Amino acid sequence: MGRWQDMDLEELEEQYSPSRWSRRMDSESVIQAHIDVTTAGTQKAQAAAHTLLHVPYGDGEGEKLDIYFPVDSSETFPVFVYIHGGYWQCLSKDASGFSAPALLSQGVAVVALGYDIAPKGRQGPTGVMTSFGGSVPTWLCTLPRPHGCDGAPGAAQPCLPGEAIPQDQELFWEVAQRNSPILCVTQAVPVAASCEVLVAVAQHDSPEFRRQSQEYSQALRSAGWSVSLLDLASVDHFDIIEKLSEETYVLTQVILNMIARS
């Protein structure tokens, strides 16, 4: 299939609505199931772990984080930071601690980051990337400065499905191209070259999500970054994340192995 620039609005809506590609249940059900599973898992984790909840890191009402400590926290320990997705419109840190038990058991602390979502929160720093949770760490890791880029080959991604493009389209696309990570991939400096980047994509993500994952991985690799693309079978955009609560899940194991090598 072609790039998003060649799609009409109906196809864009289809490609950028990950819930439509689940094989497990219908679109509305898979979203509600994801909220239910991650919320229940977070409540269970908070009941069992030593935590510090609602720790402010900024001035916004939603700018708080939850910290889950491993059992032996008397010495230094690695930290896994989870930034939830939700198209800037839903989810919160209160549904983001579900993976804690599997990581805490291996001596890894978990930080669940909250932020103000729309309409109260302003659009994320990546402008129009498809999922806040994935795009923000990408943006932070690979951009050398908060604004501007070198215009590396690639494609800025379109606005969210169902979200009207602002009347000032010229300004909208300027912001999109300035902040979209794939347009701002920079050559890795020596210290960054040792940083491992993992891009994970689900078998039942949309073809456009899968294409962009491959394209971004290649862009990083070409720029000298150490990057791996993990294509996970038999999962969709939602249970690829939900299964992080399982210690034996392949993505959990990959994350733990990356932490062990760091």
Short mmCIF file of C-alpha atoms in Angstrom, two decimals:
data_model
loop_
_atom_site.label_atom_id
_atom_site.label_comp_id
_atom_site.label_asym_id
_atom_site.label_seq_id
_atom_site.Cartn_x
_atom_site.Cartn_y
_atom_site.Cartn_z
CA MET A 1 0.00 0.00 0.00
CA GLY A 2 1.06 3.60 -0.50
CA ARG A 3 1.86 6.32 1.97
CA TRP A 4 -0.79 8.19 3.89
CA GLN A 5 -0.52 11.14 1.48
CA ASP A 6 -2.18 8.99 -1.18
CA MET A 7 -5.14 7.97 1.00
CA ASP A 8 -8.56 9.56 1.09
CA LEU A 9 -10.16 10.48 4.42
CA GLU A 10 -12.03 7.19 4.70
CA GLU A 11 -8.87 5.14 4.30
CA LEU A 12 -6.97 7.40 6.68
CA GLU A 13 -9.66 6.83 9.29
CA GLU A 14 -9.36 3.08 8.75
CA GLN A 15 -5.57 2.96 8.91
CA TYR A 16 -5.25 5.24 11.93
CA SER A 17 -7.92 3.55 14.06
CA PRO A 18 -6.03 0.65 15.66
CA SER A 19 -9.13 -0.74 17.34
CA ARG A 20 -10.55 -1.64 13.91
CA TRP A 21 -7.75 -4.15 13.30
CA SER A 22 -8.20 -6.34 16.37
CA ARG A 23 -9.15 -9.95 15.65
CA ARG A 24 -10.34 -10.55 19.21
CA MET A 25 -13.41 -8.33 19.43
CA ASP A 26 -15.14 -5.37 17.83
CA SER A 27 -13.69 -1.86 17.84
CA GLU A 28 -15.54 -0.44 20.84
CA SER A 29 -15.19 -3.61 22.89
CA VAL A 30 -11.43 -3.89 22.48
CA ILE A 31 -10.93 -0.32 23.71
CA GLN A 32 -13.14 -0.85 26.77
CA ALA A 33 -11.48 -4.19 27.47
CA HIS A 34 -8.07 -2.51 27.36
CA ILE A 35 -9.17 0.13 29.87
CA ASP A 36 -10.68 -2.51 32.15
CA VAL A 37 -7.67 -4.84 32.02
CA THR A 38 -5.03 -2.16 32.56
CA THR A 39 -7.00 -0.41 35.31
CA ALA A 40 -7.64 -3.63 37.22
CA GLY A 41 -4.00 -4.64 36.80
CA THR A 42 -2.83 -1.28 38.11
CA GLN A 43 -5.07 -1.49 41.16
CA LYS A 44 -3.75 -4.98 41.88
CA ALA A 45 -0.15 -3.78 41.54
CA GLN A 46 -0.72 -0.85 43.89
CA ALA A 47 -2.26 -3.11 46.50
CA ALA A 48 0.74 -5.44 46.47
CA ALA A 49 3.74 -3.14 46.00
CA HIS A 50 5.48 -0.40 47.94
CA THR A 51 4.55 2.77 46.08
CA LEU A 52 4.73 6.54 46.00
CA LEU A 53 1.62 7.79 44.22
CA HIS A 54 0.66 11.12 42.66
CA VAL A 55 4.16 12.60 42.78
CA PRO A 56 4.09 15.97 40.95
CA TYR A 57 6.68 16.67 38.27
CA GLY A 58 5.09 19.79 36.76
CA ASP A 59 2.40 22.41 37.29
CA GLY A 60 -0.38 20.71 35.32
CA GLU A 61 -3.14 18.92 37.17
CA GLY A 62 -2.32 15.69 35.35
CA GLU A 63 1.46 16.08 35.60
CA LYS A 64 1.98 13.47 38.28
CA LEU A 65 3.64 10.09 38.37
CA ASP A 66 3.37 6.86 40.35
CA ILE A 67 6.47 4.98 41.50
CA TYR A 68 6.47 1.23 42.15
CA PHE A 69 9.49 0.00 44.14
CA PRO A 70 11.00 -3.49 43.96
CA VAL A 71 11.09 -5.52 47.17
CA ASP A 72 14.81 -4.92 47.71
CA SER A 73 15.11 -1.20 47.18
CA SER A 74 17.88 -0.57 49.68
CA GLU A 75 20.46 -0.16 46.91
CA THR A 76 20.40 1.25 43.38
CA PHE A 77 18.03 -0.36 40.89
CA PRO A 78 17.03 0.10 37.24
CA VAL A 79 13.83 1.97 36.39
CA PHE A 80 11.26 1.26 33.67
CA VAL A 81 9.23 4.35 32.71
CA TYR A 82 5.80 3.72 31.19
CA ILE A 83 4.12 6.55 29.26
CA HIS A 84 0.56 5.64 28.35
CA GLY A 85 -0.95 6.19 24.92
CA GLY A 86 -4.55 7.03 24.12
CA TYR A 87 -4.32 9.50 21.22
CA TRP A 88 -3.96 12.36 23.75
CA GLN A 89 -7.63 11.79 24.60
CA CYS A 90 -7.93 8.94 27.12
CA LEU A 91 -6.14 6.69 29.62
CA SER A 92 -4.07 7.86 32.56
CA LYS A 93 -1.38 6.76 35.00
CA ASP A 94 -4.18 5.07 36.95
CA ALA A 95 -4.23 2.45 34.19
CA SER A 96 -0.46 2.38 33.67
CA GLY A 97 0.97 0.32 36.54
CA PHE A 98 -0.29 -3.06 35.37
CA SER A 99 3.17 -4.20 34.22
CA ALA A 100 4.76 -3.49 37.61
CA PRO A 101 4.53 -6.98 39.22
CA ALA A 102 6.41 -8.70 36.39
CA LEU A 103 9.22 -6.13 36.51
CA LEU A 104 9.35 -5.62 40.27
CA SER A 105 9.95 -9.34 40.72
CA GLN A 106 13.15 -8.89 38.71
CA GLY A 107 14.37 -5.93 40.76
CA VAL A 108 13.20 -3.25 38.33
CA ALA A 109 11.26 -0.23 39.60
CA VAL A 110 8.38 1.08 37.51
CA VAL A 111 7.35 4.70 37.01
CA ALA A 112 3.91 5.36 35.49
CA LEU A 113 3.81 8.85 34.01
CA GLY A 114 0.62 10.90 33.83
CA TYR A 115 -0.05 14.04 31.79
CA ASP A 116 -2.93 16.35 30.93
CA ILE A 117 -4.96 14.91 28.08
CA ALA A 118 -7.18 16.70 25.59
CA PRO A 119 -9.00 18.98 25.67
CA LYS A 120 -7.28 20.33 28.78
CA GLY A 121 -3.81 19.26 27.81
CA ARG A 122 -2.19 20.78 24.77
CA GLN A 123 -1.08 18.61 21.90
CA GLY A 124 2.03 16.59 22.67
CA PRO A 125 5.51 17.74 21.59
CA THR A 126 5.49 15.40 18.62
CA GLY A 127 2.65 17.35 17.05
CA VAL A 128 0.67 14.69 15.20
CA MET A 129 2.28 11.35 15.82
CA THR A 130 -0.11 8.43 16.03
CA SER A 131 0.25 7.49 19.70
CA PHE A 132 1.48 9.77 22.46
CA GLY A 133 2.92 6.92 24.50
CA GLY A 134 5.18 5.75 21.70
CA SER A 135 6.08 9.06 20.15
CA VAL A 136 7.24 11.03 23.18
CA PRO A 137 10.11 8.73 24.23
CA THR A 138 11.04 8.45 20.56
CA TRP A 139 11.14 12.22 20.27
CA LEU A 140 13.13 12.62 23.47
CA CYS A 141 15.70 9.98 22.55
CA THR A 142 16.48 10.98 18.98
CA LEU A 143 16.09 14.75 18.79
CA PRO A 144 19.04 16.88 19.86
CA ARG A 145 16.95 19.98 20.59
CA PRO A 146 13.31 20.76 21.37
CA HIS A 147 12.55 22.56 18.10
CA GLY A 148 13.71 22.31 14.54
CA CYS A 149 15.27 19.47 12.59
CA ASP A 150 17.34 18.75 9.54
CA GLY A 151 14.48 17.55 7.37
CA ALA A 152 15.70 13.98 7.09
CA PRO A 153 13.87 11.79 4.53
CA GLY A 154 10.62 10.39 5.79
CA ALA A 155 7.00 11.35 6.25
CA ALA A 156 5.27 13.40 8.88
CA GLN A 157 2.19 11.55 10.02
CA PRO A 158 -1.29 13.03 9.59
CA CYS A 159 -3.66 14.31 12.22
CA LEU A 160 -5.54 11.85 14.37
CA PRO A 161 -8.54 10.12 12.80
CA GLY A 162 -11.71 12.03 13.42
CA GLU A 163 -9.79 15.11 14.50
CA ALA A 164 -10.30 18.09 12.20
CA ILE A 165 -7.25 19.69 10.67
CA PRO A 166 -6.92 23.26 11.99
CA GLN A 167 -8.07 26.05 9.70
CA ASP A 168 -4.51 27.28 9.41
CA GLN A 169 -3.35 24.18 7.56
CA GLU A 170 -0.04 25.72 6.58
CA LEU A 171 0.89 26.22 10.23
CA PHE A 172 -0.43 22.75 11.10
CA TRP A 173 1.81 20.99 8.59
CA GLU A 174 4.77 23.18 9.56
CA VAL A 175 4.44 22.01 13.17
CA ALA A 176 3.89 18.42 12.06
CA GLN A 177 7.01 18.30 9.93
CA ARG A 178 9.09 20.13 12.53
CA ASN A 179 8.21 17.74 15.34
CA SER A 180 7.55 14.37 13.72
CA PRO A 181 10.44 12.11 14.85
CA ILE A 182 10.96 10.40 11.52
CA LEU A 183 11.67 13.77 9.93
CA CYS A 184 14.12 14.62 12.68
CA VAL A 185 16.30 11.54 12.90
CA THR A 186 19.84 12.75 13.54
CA GLN A 187 23.14 10.98 13.12
CA ALA A 188 23.91 9.08 16.31
CA VAL A 189 26.79 10.49 18.32
CA PRO A 190 29.10 7.93 20.01
CA VAL A 191 27.28 7.91 23.33
CA ALA A 192 23.89 7.58 21.62
CA ALA A 193 25.12 4.75 19.42
CA SER A 194 25.36 2.57 22.53
CA CYS A 195 21.71 3.27 23.37
CA GLU A 196 19.44 0.45 22.25
CA VAL A 197 16.17 1.41 20.58
CA LEU A 198 13.43 -1.19 20.36
CA VAL A 199 10.48 -0.67 18.02
CA ALA A 200 7.69 -3.18 18.67
CA VAL A 201 4.72 -3.63 16.35
CA ALA A 202 1.77 -6.01 16.50
CA GLN A 203 0.78 -8.48 13.82
CA HIS A 204 -2.73 -7.05 13.96
CA ASP A 205 -1.76 -3.41 13.82
CA SER A 206 -2.88 -1.65 10.65
CA PRO A 207 -0.69 -1.94 7.52
CA GLU A 208 0.11 1.77 7.88
CA PHE A 209 1.24 1.37 11.50
CA ARG A 210 3.38 -1.58 10.46
CA ARG A 211 4.87 0.29 7.50
CA GLN A 212 5.77 3.28 9.66
CA SER A 213 7.41 1.05 12.27
CA GLN A 214 9.60 -0.50 9.61
CA GLU A 215 10.39 2.84 7.99
CA TYR A 216 11.32 4.47 11.27
CA SER A 217 13.50 1.55 12.30
CA GLN A 218 15.38 1.75 9.02
CA ALA A 219 15.80 5.51 9.33
CA LEU A 220 17.37 5.10 12.76
CA ARG A 221 19.58 2.26 11.59
CA SER A 222 20.80 4.30 8.64
CA ALA A 223 21.71 7.12 11.01
CA GLY A 224 23.87 4.84 13.12
CA TRP A 225 21.49 4.01 15.94
CA SER A 226 21.36 0.55 17.49
CA VAL A 227 17.78 -0.44 16.71
CA SER A 228 15.74 -3.63 16.70
CA LEU A 229 12.30 -4.15 15.20
CA LEU A 230 10.19 -6.69 17.07
CA ASP A 231 7.20 -7.95 15.10
CA LEU A 232 4.95 -9.74 17.58
CA ALA A 233 2.60 -12.42 16.32
CA SER A 234 -1.00 -12.97 17.39
CA VAL A 235 -1.43 -9.64 19.18
CA ASP A 236 -3.10 -6.34 18.34
CA HIS A 237 -2.43 -2.70 19.29
CA PHE A 238 -3.85 -3.34 22.76
CA ASP A 239 -2.84 -6.76 24.05
CA ILE A 240 0.70 -6.18 22.80
CA ILE A 241 0.80 -3.84 25.82
CA GLU A 242 -1.53 -5.68 28.19
CA LYS A 243 0.71 -8.76 28.13
CA LEU A 244 3.52 -6.79 29.78
CA SER A 245 1.89 -7.96 33.02
CA GLU A 246 3.20 -11.47 32.17
CA GLU A 247 6.77 -12.18 33.19
CA THR A 248 7.18 -14.84 30.45
CA TYR A 249 5.81 -12.62 27.65
CA VAL A 250 8.39 -12.12 24.91
CA LEU A 251 8.29 -8.31 25.06
CA THR A 252 8.69 -8.36 28.85
CA GLN A 253 11.70 -10.63 28.46
CA VAL A 254 13.22 -8.43 25.76
CA ILE A 255 12.84 -5.37 28.00
CA LEU A 256 14.43 -7.19 30.95
CA ASN A 257 17.33 -8.33 28.75
CA MET A 258 17.88 -4.79 27.52
CA ILE A 259 17.94 -3.54 31.10
CA ALA A 260 20.41 -6.26 32.08
CA ARG A 261 22.77 -5.20 29.28
CA SER A 262 22.65 -1.52 30.16
#
